[in-house]
Coordinates of C-alpha atoms in Angstrom, one line a residue:
Chain A
X1 CA 95.0 82.0 112.7
X2 CA 93.0 82.2 109.5
X3 CA 95.3 83.1 106.7
X4 CA 92.7 83.8 104.1
X5 CA 92.6 87.5 103.5
X6 CA 91.4 89.7 100.7
X7 CA 92.2 93.0 99.2
X8 CA 89.5 95.6 99.5
X9 CA 86.7 95.3 97.0
X10 CA 85.4 98.6 97.7
X11 CA 86.9 100.0 94.6
X12 CA 84.7 97.8 92.5
X13 CA 81.8 99.8 93.8
X14 CA 83.2 102.8 91.9
X15 CA 82.1 100.9 88.8
X16 CA 78.5 101.1 89.9
X17 CA 78.8 104.8 89.9
X18 CA 80.6 104.9 86.6
X19 CA 78.5 102.6 84.6
X20 CA 75.0 103.5 85.4
X21 CA 74.5 106.5 83.2
X22 CA 71.9 104.7 81.1
X23 CA 70.0 104.1 84.3
X24 CA 68.5 106.5 86.8
X25 CA 64.8 106.2 87.3
X26 CA 64.1 105.6 83.6
X27 CA 63.2 102.1 82.4
X28 CA 64.2 100.7 79.1
X29 CA 61.2 100.4 76.8
X30 CA 60.1 96.9 76.0
X31 CA 62.6 95.0 73.8
X32 CA 65.0 97.9 73.9
X33 CA 68.4 97.8 75.5
X34 CA 71.6 99.4 76.4
X35 CA 74.8 97.3 76.4
X36 CA 78.3 98.3 77.3
X37 CA 81.7 96.7 77.0
X38 CA 83.8 98.4 79.6
X39 CA 87.2 98.4 81.1
X40 CA 87.9 99.4 84.7
X41 CA 91.2 99.8 86.5
X42 CA 92.7 101.2 89.7
X43 CA 96.3 101.2 90.8
X44 CA 97.0 102.4 94.4
X45 CA 100.0 102.8 96.6
X46 CA 97.9 104.5 99.3
X47 CA 95.1 103.3 101.5
X48 CA 92.5 104.9 103.6
X49 CA 92.8 103.4 107.1
X50 CA 89.7 102.7 109.4
X51 CA 90.1 106.3 110.8
X52 CA 90.3 107.8 107.3
X53 CA 94.0 108.6 107.3
X54 CA 96.0 107.8 104.2
X55 CA 99.0 105.5 104.6
X56 CA 101.5 104.1 102.0
X57 CA 101.0 100.5 101.0
X58 CA 102.7 98.2 98.5
X59 CA 101.2 99.0 95.1
X60 CA 98.1 96.9 94.4
X61 CA 95.8 97.0 91.4
X62 CA 92.5 95.8 90.2
X63 CA 91.4 95.5 86.6
X64 CA 88.1 94.4 85.1
X65 CA 86.7 94.0 81.7
X66 CA 82.9 93.8 82.0
X67 CA 79.7 93.7 80.2
X68 CA 76.9 95.8 81.4
X69 CA 73.4 95.5 80.0
X70 CA 69.9 96.9 80.5
X71 CA 67.0 95.3 78.7
X72 CA 63.4 96.2 78.8
X73 CA 61.3 93.0 79.6
X74 CA 58.2 95.2 79.5
X75 CA 57.8 99.0 79.4
X76 CA 58.1 99.0 83.2
X77 CA 60.3 96.1 84.0
X78 CA 64.0 96.3 83.1
X79 CA 66.6 93.6 83.6
X80 CA 70.1 94.8 84.4
X81 CA 73.3 92.7 84.4
X82 CA 76.8 93.7 85.4
X83 CA 79.2 90.8 84.4
X84 CA 83.0 91.3 84.9
X85 CA 84.0 88.4 82.7
X86 CA 87.7 89.1 83.2
X87 CA 89.0 90.4 86.5
X88 CA 92.6 90.7 87.6
X89 CA 94.0 91.6 91.0
X90 CA 97.7 92.3 91.4
X91 CA 100.3 93.0 94.1
X92 CA 103.6 94.6 93.1
X93 CA 107.0 93.0 93.7
X94 CA 109.2 94.7 96.2
X95 CA 112.9 95.3 95.6
X96 CA 115.6 97.2 97.4
X97 CA 117.5 99.9 95.7
X98 CA 120.2 97.4 94.6
X99 CA 117.6 95.2 92.9
X100 CA 117.5 92.5 95.5
X101 CA 114.1 90.9 95.8
X102 CA 112.3 91.6 99.1
X103 CA 108.8 90.2 98.2
X104 CA 107.5 88.5 95.2
X105 CA 104.7 90.1 93.3
X106 CA 101.6 88.1 92.4
X107 CA 98.3 88.3 90.6
X108 CA 95.0 86.4 90.2
X109 CA 92.8 86.3 87.2
X110 CA 89.2 85.1 87.2
X111 CA 85.6 86.0 86.7
X112 CA 84.4 88.8 89.0
X113 CA 81.5 89.1 91.3
X114 CA 78.4 89.7 89.2
X115 CA 75.3 91.8 89.8
X116 CA 71.9 91.1 88.4
X117 CA 69.0 93.5 88.9
X118 CA 65.4 93.9 88.2
X119 CA 64.1 97.4 88.0
X120 CA 60.4 98.3 88.1
X121 CA 59.3 101.7 87.0
X122 CA 56.7 103.2 89.3
X123 CA 56.3 106.7 87.7
X124 CA 57.4 107.8 84.3
X125 CA 56.1 111.4 83.9
X126 CA 58.2 114.5 84.4
X127 CA 60.0 112.6 87.1
X128 CA 60.8 109.0 86.6
X129 CA 60.9 106.8 89.7
X130 CA 61.9 103.1 89.8
X131 CA 62.6 100.6 92.5
X132 CA 65.3 97.9 92.0
X133 CA 66.4 94.7 93.5
X134 CA 70.1 93.9 92.9
X135 CA 71.6 90.6 93.7
X136 CA 75.4 90.4 94.1
X137 CA 76.5 86.9 93.1
X138 CA 79.9 85.9 94.6
X139 CA 81.4 84.2 91.7
X140 CA 84.7 85.9 91.9
X141 CA 87.8 84.6 93.6
X142 CA 87.6 85.5 97.3
X143 CA 91.1 84.4 98.2
X144 CA 93.5 84.4 95.3
X145 CA 97.2 84.4 94.9
X146 CA 99.8 82.2 96.7
X147 CA 99.2 84.1 99.9
X148 CA 95.4 84.2 99.5
X149 CA 95.5 87.9 99.7
X150 CA 94.2 88.8 96.3
X151 CA 90.6 88.7 95.3
X152 CA 88.2 89.4 92.5
X153 CA 85.2 89.0 94.6
X154 CA 84.2 89.5 98.3
X155 CA 82.8 86.0 98.9
X156 CA 79.4 87.1 100.1
X157 CA 75.9 87.2 98.5
X158 CA 74.4 90.6 98.9
X159 CA 71.0 92.0 98.1
X160 CA 70.3 95.6 97.6
X161 CA 67.0 97.4 97.5
X162 CA 67.1 100.8 95.9
X163 CA 64.9 103.7 94.7
X164 CA 66.0 105.7 91.8
X165 CA 64.6 108.9 90.5
X166 CA 65.5 111.0 87.5
X167 CA 64.2 114.2 85.8
X168 CA 65.0 115.6 82.4
X169 CA 65.6 119.4 82.3
X170 CA 65.8 121.9 79.5
X171 CA 64.6 121.6 75.9
X172 CA 64.8 118.1 74.4
X173 CA 66.2 116.8 77.6
X174 CA 69.5 118.7 77.3
X175 CA 70.1 118.2 81.0
X176 CA 69.2 115.7 83.5
X177 CA 69.5 115.0 87.2
X178 CA 69.0 111.6 89.0
X179 CA 69.5 110.2 92.4
X180 CA 69.5 106.8 94.2
X181 CA 69.0 105.6 97.7
X182 CA 69.7 102.0 98.6
X183 CA 70.0 99.5 101.4
X184 CA 72.5 96.7 100.8
X185 CA 72.0 93.6 102.9
X186 CA 75.4 91.8 103.1
X187 CA 75.8 88.2 104.2
X188 CA 78.5 86.2 105.8
X189 CA 78.6 88.5 108.8
X190 CA 79.5 91.6 106.9
X191 CA 77.9 94.9 108.0
X192 CA 75.0 96.1 105.9
X193 CA 75.3 99.4 104.0
X194 CA 73.4 102.5 103.1
X195 CA 74.2 103.7 99.6
X196 CA 73.3 106.8 97.8
X197 CA 74.2 108.7 94.6
X198 CA 73.4 112.0 92.9
X199 CA 74.1 112.6 89.3
X200 CA 73.8 115.4 86.8
X201 CA 74.4 115.4 83.0
X202 CA 74.5 117.9 80.2
X203 CA 74.2 117.3 76.4
X204 CA 76.4 119.4 74.1
X205 CA 76.2 118.3 70.4
X206 CA 77.4 114.7 70.4
X207 CA 78.9 114.9 73.9
X208 CA 77.4 114.2 77.3
X209 CA 79.3 115.4 80.3
X210 CA 78.3 113.8 83.5
X211 CA 79.2 114.3 87.1
X212 CA 78.3 111.7 89.7
X213 CA 78.6 111.5 93.4
X214 CA 78.4 108.1 95.0
X215 CA 78.5 107.2 98.7
X216 CA 78.5 104.2 101.0
X217 CA 77.8 104.4 104.7
X218 CA 78.3 101.2 106.8
X219 CA 75.7 100.4 109.4
X220 CA 78.5 98.7 111.4
X221 CA 76.1 95.9 112.5
X222 CA 78.4 93.0 112.0
X223 CA 78.4 90.8 115.1
X224 CA 81.1 91.3 117.7
X225 CA 82.2 87.8 117.2
X226 CA 82.5 88.3 113.5
X227 CA 86.1 87.6 112.4
X228 CA 86.3 88.8 108.8
X229 CA 88.7 86.8 106.7
X230 CA 89.6 90.0 105.0
X231 CA 90.2 91.9 108.1
X232 CA 90.5 95.6 107.5
X233 CA 89.6 95.4 103.9
X234 CA 86.1 94.4 103.2
X235 CA 83.9 95.2 106.2
X236 CA 82.6 98.6 107.3
X237 CA 83.9 100.2 104.1
X238 CA 82.8 103.8 103.7
X239 CA 83.5 106.5 101.2
X240 CA 82.1 109.3 99.1
X241 CA 83.3 109.4 95.5
X242 CA 83.0 112.0 92.7
X243 CA 83.2 110.6 89.2
X244 CA 83.3 112.9 86.1
X245 CA 82.6 111.1 82.8
X246 CA 82.3 112.1 79.2
X247 CA 80.3 110.2 76.6
X248 CA 80.7 110.6 72.9
X249 CA 77.7 109.6 70.7
X250 CA 79.5 108.4 67.6
X251 CA 76.2 107.3 66.1
X252 CA 72.6 107.3 67.2
X253 CA 73.0 103.7 68.5
X254 CA 76.5 103.6 69.8
X255 CA 79.3 105.6 71.4
X256 CA 82.1 105.6 73.8
X257 CA 82.6 106.8 77.3
X258 CA 85.5 107.6 79.6
X259 CA 85.4 108.4 83.2
X260 CA 87.3 108.5 86.5
X261 CA 86.3 108.1 90.1
X262 CA 87.9 109.9 93.1
X263 CA 87.1 108.8 96.6
X264 CA 87.4 111.1 99.6
X265 CA 86.1 111.0 103.1
X266 CA 86.9 107.3 102.9
X267 CA 87.7 104.5 105.2
X268 CA 89.1 101.0 104.5
X269 CA 89.5 101.6 100.7
X270 CA 92.3 102.2 98.3
X271 CA 93.2 105.8 98.0
X272 CA 93.7 106.3 94.3
X273 CA 91.6 107.4 91.3
X274 CA 89.8 104.7 89.4
X275 CA 89.5 104.9 85.6
X276 CA 87.0 103.4 83.2
X277 CA 86.4 103.4 79.5
X278 CA 83.8 101.6 77.4
X279 CA 81.8 101.2 74.2
X280 CA 78.1 101.1 74.4
X281 CA 75.4 100.0 72.0
X282 CA 71.7 100.8 72.1
X283 CA 69.1 98.6 70.5
Chain B
X1 CA 85.9 102.0 64.4
X2 CA 84.6 99.3 66.7
X3 CA 87.7 97.1 66.0
X4 CA 90.1 100.0 66.7
X5 CA 88.4 100.8 70.0
X6 CA 88.4 97.2 71.0
X7 CA 92.1 96.8 70.1
X8 CA 92.8 100.0 72.1
X9 CA 91.0 98.7 75.1
X10 CA 92.8 95.3 74.9
X11 CA 96.2 96.8 74.8
X12 CA 95.3 99.4 77.5
X13 CA 94.4 96.5 79.7
X14 CA 97.6 94.6 79.0
X15 CA 99.7 97.7 79.8
X16 CA 97.7 98.7 82.8
X17 CA 97.4 95.3 84.5
X18 CA 101.1 94.2 84.6
X19 CA 102.7 93.5 88.0
X20 CA 105.0 96.3 88.7
X21 CA 108.0 96.7 91.0
X22 CA 108.1 98.9 94.0
X23 CA 111.5 100.1 95.1
X24 CA 112.0 100.3 98.8
X25 CA 114.1 103.3 99.4
X26 CA 117.2 102.8 101.5
X27 CA 117.0 104.3 104.9
X28 CA 120.1 105.6 106.7
X29 CA 120.3 104.7 110.3
X30 CA 122.8 106.0 112.9
X31 CA 125.4 103.4 113.7
X32 CA 124.5 101.4 116.8
X33 CA 126.7 99.3 119.1
X34 CA 125.2 97.6 122.1
X35 CA 126.5 95.4 124.8
X36 CA 123.9 92.7 124.9
X37 CA 125.1 90.4 127.6
X38 CA 126.4 91.9 130.8
X39 CA 127.0 91.3 134.4
X40 CA 126.4 94.2 136.7
X41 CA 128.5 92.6 139.4
X42 CA 131.2 90.0 139.1
X43 CA 132.7 87.9 141.9
X44 CA 136.4 88.4 142.3
X45 CA 138.2 85.4 140.7
X46 CA 135.3 84.6 138.3
X47 CA 134.9 85.3 134.6
X48 CA 132.0 86.4 132.4
X49 CA 131.4 86.4 128.7
X50 CA 130.4 89.9 127.5
X51 CA 128.8 90.2 124.0
X52 CA 127.9 93.1 121.8
X53 CA 126.0 93.7 118.6
X54 CA 126.7 96.3 115.9
X55 CA 124.1 97.8 113.5
X56 CA 125.5 99.6 110.5
X57 CA 123.9 102.6 108.6
X58 CA 121.7 100.1 106.7
X59 CA 120.0 99.3 110.0
X60 CA 121.1 95.7 109.7
X61 CA 123.2 93.7 112.0
X62 CA 126.8 93.4 110.8
X63 CA 129.9 91.5 111.8
X64 CA 132.7 94.0 112.6
X65 CA 135.9 93.9 114.6
X66 CA 135.2 94.7 118.2
X67 CA 137.7 96.0 120.7
X68 CA 137.1 95.2 124.3
X69 CA 138.8 97.0 127.2
X70 CA 138.0 98.0 130.8
X71 CA 138.6 101.4 132.4
X72 CA 140.6 99.8 135.2
X73 CA 142.5 96.6 134.1
X74 CA 143.7 96.2 137.7
X75 CA 140.1 95.6 138.9
X76 CA 138.7 93.8 135.8
X77 CA 140.6 92.4 132.9
X78 CA 139.0 91.5 129.6
X79 CA 140.2 89.6 126.6
X80 CA 139.4 90.5 123.0
X81 CA 137.0 87.6 123.0
X82 CA 134.9 89.6 125.5
X83 CA 135.6 87.3 128.5
X84 CA 136.2 89.5 131.5
X85 CA 137.8 88.3 134.8
X86 CA 137.4 90.1 138.1
X87 CA 140.8 90.7 139.8
X88 CA 140.0 92.9 142.7
X89 CA 137.1 94.7 144.4
X90 CA 136.0 98.0 143.0
X91 CA 133.9 99.6 140.2
X92 CA 134.9 100.1 136.6
X93 CA 133.5 100.1 133.1
X94 CA 133.6 97.5 130.3
X95 CA 133.9 99.3 127.0
X96 CA 133.5 97.9 123.6
X97 CA 134.3 99.9 120.5
X98 CA 134.5 99.8 116.7
X99 CA 136.5 102.3 114.6
X100 CA 133.7 104.8 115.0
X101 CA 131.4 104.0 117.9
X102 CA 131.5 102.6 121.4
X103 CA 129.3 101.3 124.2
X104 CA 130.0 100.7 127.9
X105 CA 128.5 99.2 131.0
X106 CA 129.3 99.7 134.7
X107 CA 130.6 96.6 136.5
X108 CA 131.2 96.2 140.2
X109 CA 133.6 93.5 141.3
X110 CA 133.2 92.0 144.7
X111 CA 131.5 89.2 146.6
X112 CA 128.9 87.9 144.0
X113 CA 128.2 87.7 140.4
X114 CA 124.9 89.3 139.3
X115 CA 123.9 89.0 135.7
X116 CA 122.0 92.0 134.3
X117 CA 118.4 91.9 133.5
X118 CA 117.0 88.6 132.1
X119 CA 113.7 90.0 131.0
X120 CA 112.4 93.1 129.3
X121 CA 108.8 94.3 129.4
X122 CA 106.8 96.6 127.3
X123 CA 103.4 97.7 126.1
X124 CA 101.8 97.9 122.6
X125 CA 100.1 100.9 121.1
X126 CA 98.4 101.2 117.7
X127 CA 99.9 102.9 114.7
X128 CA 98.2 104.4 111.6
X129 CA 94.8 104.4 113.4
X130 CA 94.9 100.6 113.9
X131 CA 94.2 99.2 117.3
X132 CA 97.0 97.2 118.9
X133 CA 97.2 97.0 122.7
X134 CA 98.5 94.8 125.5
X135 CA 101.7 93.9 127.3
X136 CA 104.6 91.7 126.4
X137 CA 107.7 90.3 127.9
X138 CA 111.0 89.2 126.4
X139 CA 112.8 86.6 128.5
X140 CA 116.1 84.7 128.4
X141 CA 115.2 81.0 128.6
X142 CA 118.5 79.1 128.6
X143 CA 119.9 79.0 125.1
X144 CA 117.0 81.0 123.5
X145 CA 114.7 83.9 124.0
X146 CA 111.0 83.8 124.5
X147 CA 108.7 86.7 123.5
X148 CA 105.3 86.4 125.2
X149 CA 102.2 88.5 124.6
X150 CA 100.0 88.8 127.6
X151 CA 96.4 87.7 127.7
X152 CA 95.4 91.4 127.3
X153 CA 96.9 91.6 123.9
X154 CA 94.7 92.4 120.9
X155 CA 95.3 93.7 117.4
X156 CA 93.0 94.8 114.6
X157 CA 92.4 92.1 112.0
X158 CA 94.6 92.5 109.0
X159 CA 96.1 90.6 106.1
X160 CA 99.5 89.0 106.5
X161 CA 100.3 90.4 110.0
X162 CA 103.8 89.6 111.2
X163 CA 105.7 90.2 114.4
X164 CA 109.1 92.0 114.1
X165 CA 111.9 93.1 116.3
X166 CA 113.0 96.5 115.0
X167 CA 114.9 99.6 116.0
X168 CA 112.8 101.9 113.9
X169 CA 109.4 103.1 115.3
X170 CA 107.7 103.2 111.9
X171 CA 109.4 100.6 109.7
X172 CA 110.9 97.1 109.9
X173 CA 114.1 98.0 108.0
X174 CA 116.9 96.1 109.5
X175 CA 114.6 94.2 111.8
X176 CA 114.0 90.5 112.5
X177 CA 110.9 88.8 111.3
X178 CA 109.6 86.5 114.1
X179 CA 106.9 85.1 111.9
X180 CA 103.2 85.5 111.3
X181 CA 101.1 86.8 114.2
X182 CA 99.6 83.7 115.8
X183 CA 96.4 85.3 117.0
X184 CA 94.7 88.7 117.0
X185 CA 94.0 88.4 120.7
X186 CA 95.2 86.6 123.8
X187 CA 98.4 85.2 125.1
X188 CA 100.9 83.8 122.6
X189 CA 104.6 83.0 122.5
X190 CA 107.4 83.4 120.0
X191 CA 110.7 81.6 120.4
X192 CA 113.9 83.4 119.3
X193 CA 116.9 81.2 119.0
X194 CA 119.6 83.9 119.0
X195 CA 120.1 85.1 122.5
X196 CA 122.2 88.0 121.2
X197 CA 119.0 89.7 120.2
X198 CA 117.9 90.2 123.8
X199 CA 119.0 93.8 124.1
X200 CA 119.5 94.4 120.4
X201 CA 116.1 96.0 119.5
X202 CA 114.0 98.8 121.0
X203 CA 110.6 97.8 119.6
X204 CA 108.2 95.0 118.8
X205 CA 106.2 95.8 115.6
X206 CA 103.0 94.3 114.4
X207 CA 103.4 94.7 110.6
X208 CA 101.1 94.1 107.6
X209 CA 103.8 92.4 105.5
X210 CA 102.0 92.2 102.0
X211 CA 101.1 95.9 102.0
X212 CA 103.9 97.2 104.1
X213 CA 101.8 98.9 106.8
X214 CA 102.8 99.1 110.5
X215 CA 99.7 98.3 112.6
X216 CA 101.2 98.6 116.1
X217 CA 104.3 99.2 118.1
X218 CA 105.5 97.7 121.3
X219 CA 108.0 99.8 123.2
X220 CA 110.3 98.2 125.8
X221 CA 110.2 99.8 129.2
X222 CA 113.7 98.6 130.1

């Protein structure tokens, strides 16, 4: 029996919803950029089963410190990188009420799976529309810890094609809405995915308040003979998450952000809120 | 300002990413005393070793002082070691007890010795929306037991799945770990060295050990 298993990496996908507020359908102007140093974390002692029920699990955590950057190669072509340069996955120790050890805790630290994207702006008028190709590089640890149960990557190279659109509303762009539709082709026998998001933001003084919905629907097209190393945890993941976020513009070119992501209507993912905080810089 | 925020993020990471400790709450189980080795019939003049197992309120097997007796010592006598001898034809009970609980079996004395069941059968069903199905059999094989999953067995893939004997239908507290699940489908066998366990447990559980999630439960039919 294959003993290499992995913890769900679905929660990492929350990051994509949490970090992208500089994106939408708008490109970065040539030689301009948006860069963010962020911290992401989730601790969960509940789990969404394949049927969507919530069950108790031994507490597990995932933490990531990442760099996110968007840079305008031209006025229409923007390069995007998400690089979790420190990722940590943990599993709690188990003790009985008298302090006797039942199960050792463990952790793994490594680089995390990295996304690189090229986004091309098709329309930049009252509505901005872009298409993007995102490559998910499996440079994280796909079977960490003494048991091989912990991971900081899913071990597969995925490619996502997406269409993003955004529109500014109100005077001086005080409000905006944006959305995304994407198809994620996963390798190594994993099911492909349909992804979507809808986001709205409002500007008050130096503050942005943002509310984002992000969803993943599995196409459940992995082959019948597919025996995922990570069993229940990484294939056919589905969820809809809602992520409120606030951004404080300390100066014109930098600020801080804090947000949280809450999944519901989910399957095969950790059932706990995810939190993120970061500092961004515009050039 | 940059530095302060970076320092804050750094320490937030340190605090947030430590390995914590989960405390498994003690469960209180009803006491349980079971005669695990029995003869339904015993030939007059022959002896048979009766055995019993006691589970305390922790759900774990415990060594306690057992008292053996029969309802009719003129038909069947029994020593405190559990060895019973048939003296005359008839029907009586073998009774084992602790200070607080007892168990008994019916024994007929007569022309032949018949040892009670040497196999127990059952069927798996999924728990917590995981799919586990198939049949199993627990057999006495000389000085050990053999748990065999039939060819129709299948279980959802999962991390760190183990096979447990347990008396609880939603946890493995007080149970016996028979080792890692050998395969997610098809026939497979697990050897159990302690024959005392033959009648000791009511369920076979497929259990995700690292995350503490029951995947499936096999219930004995006998």
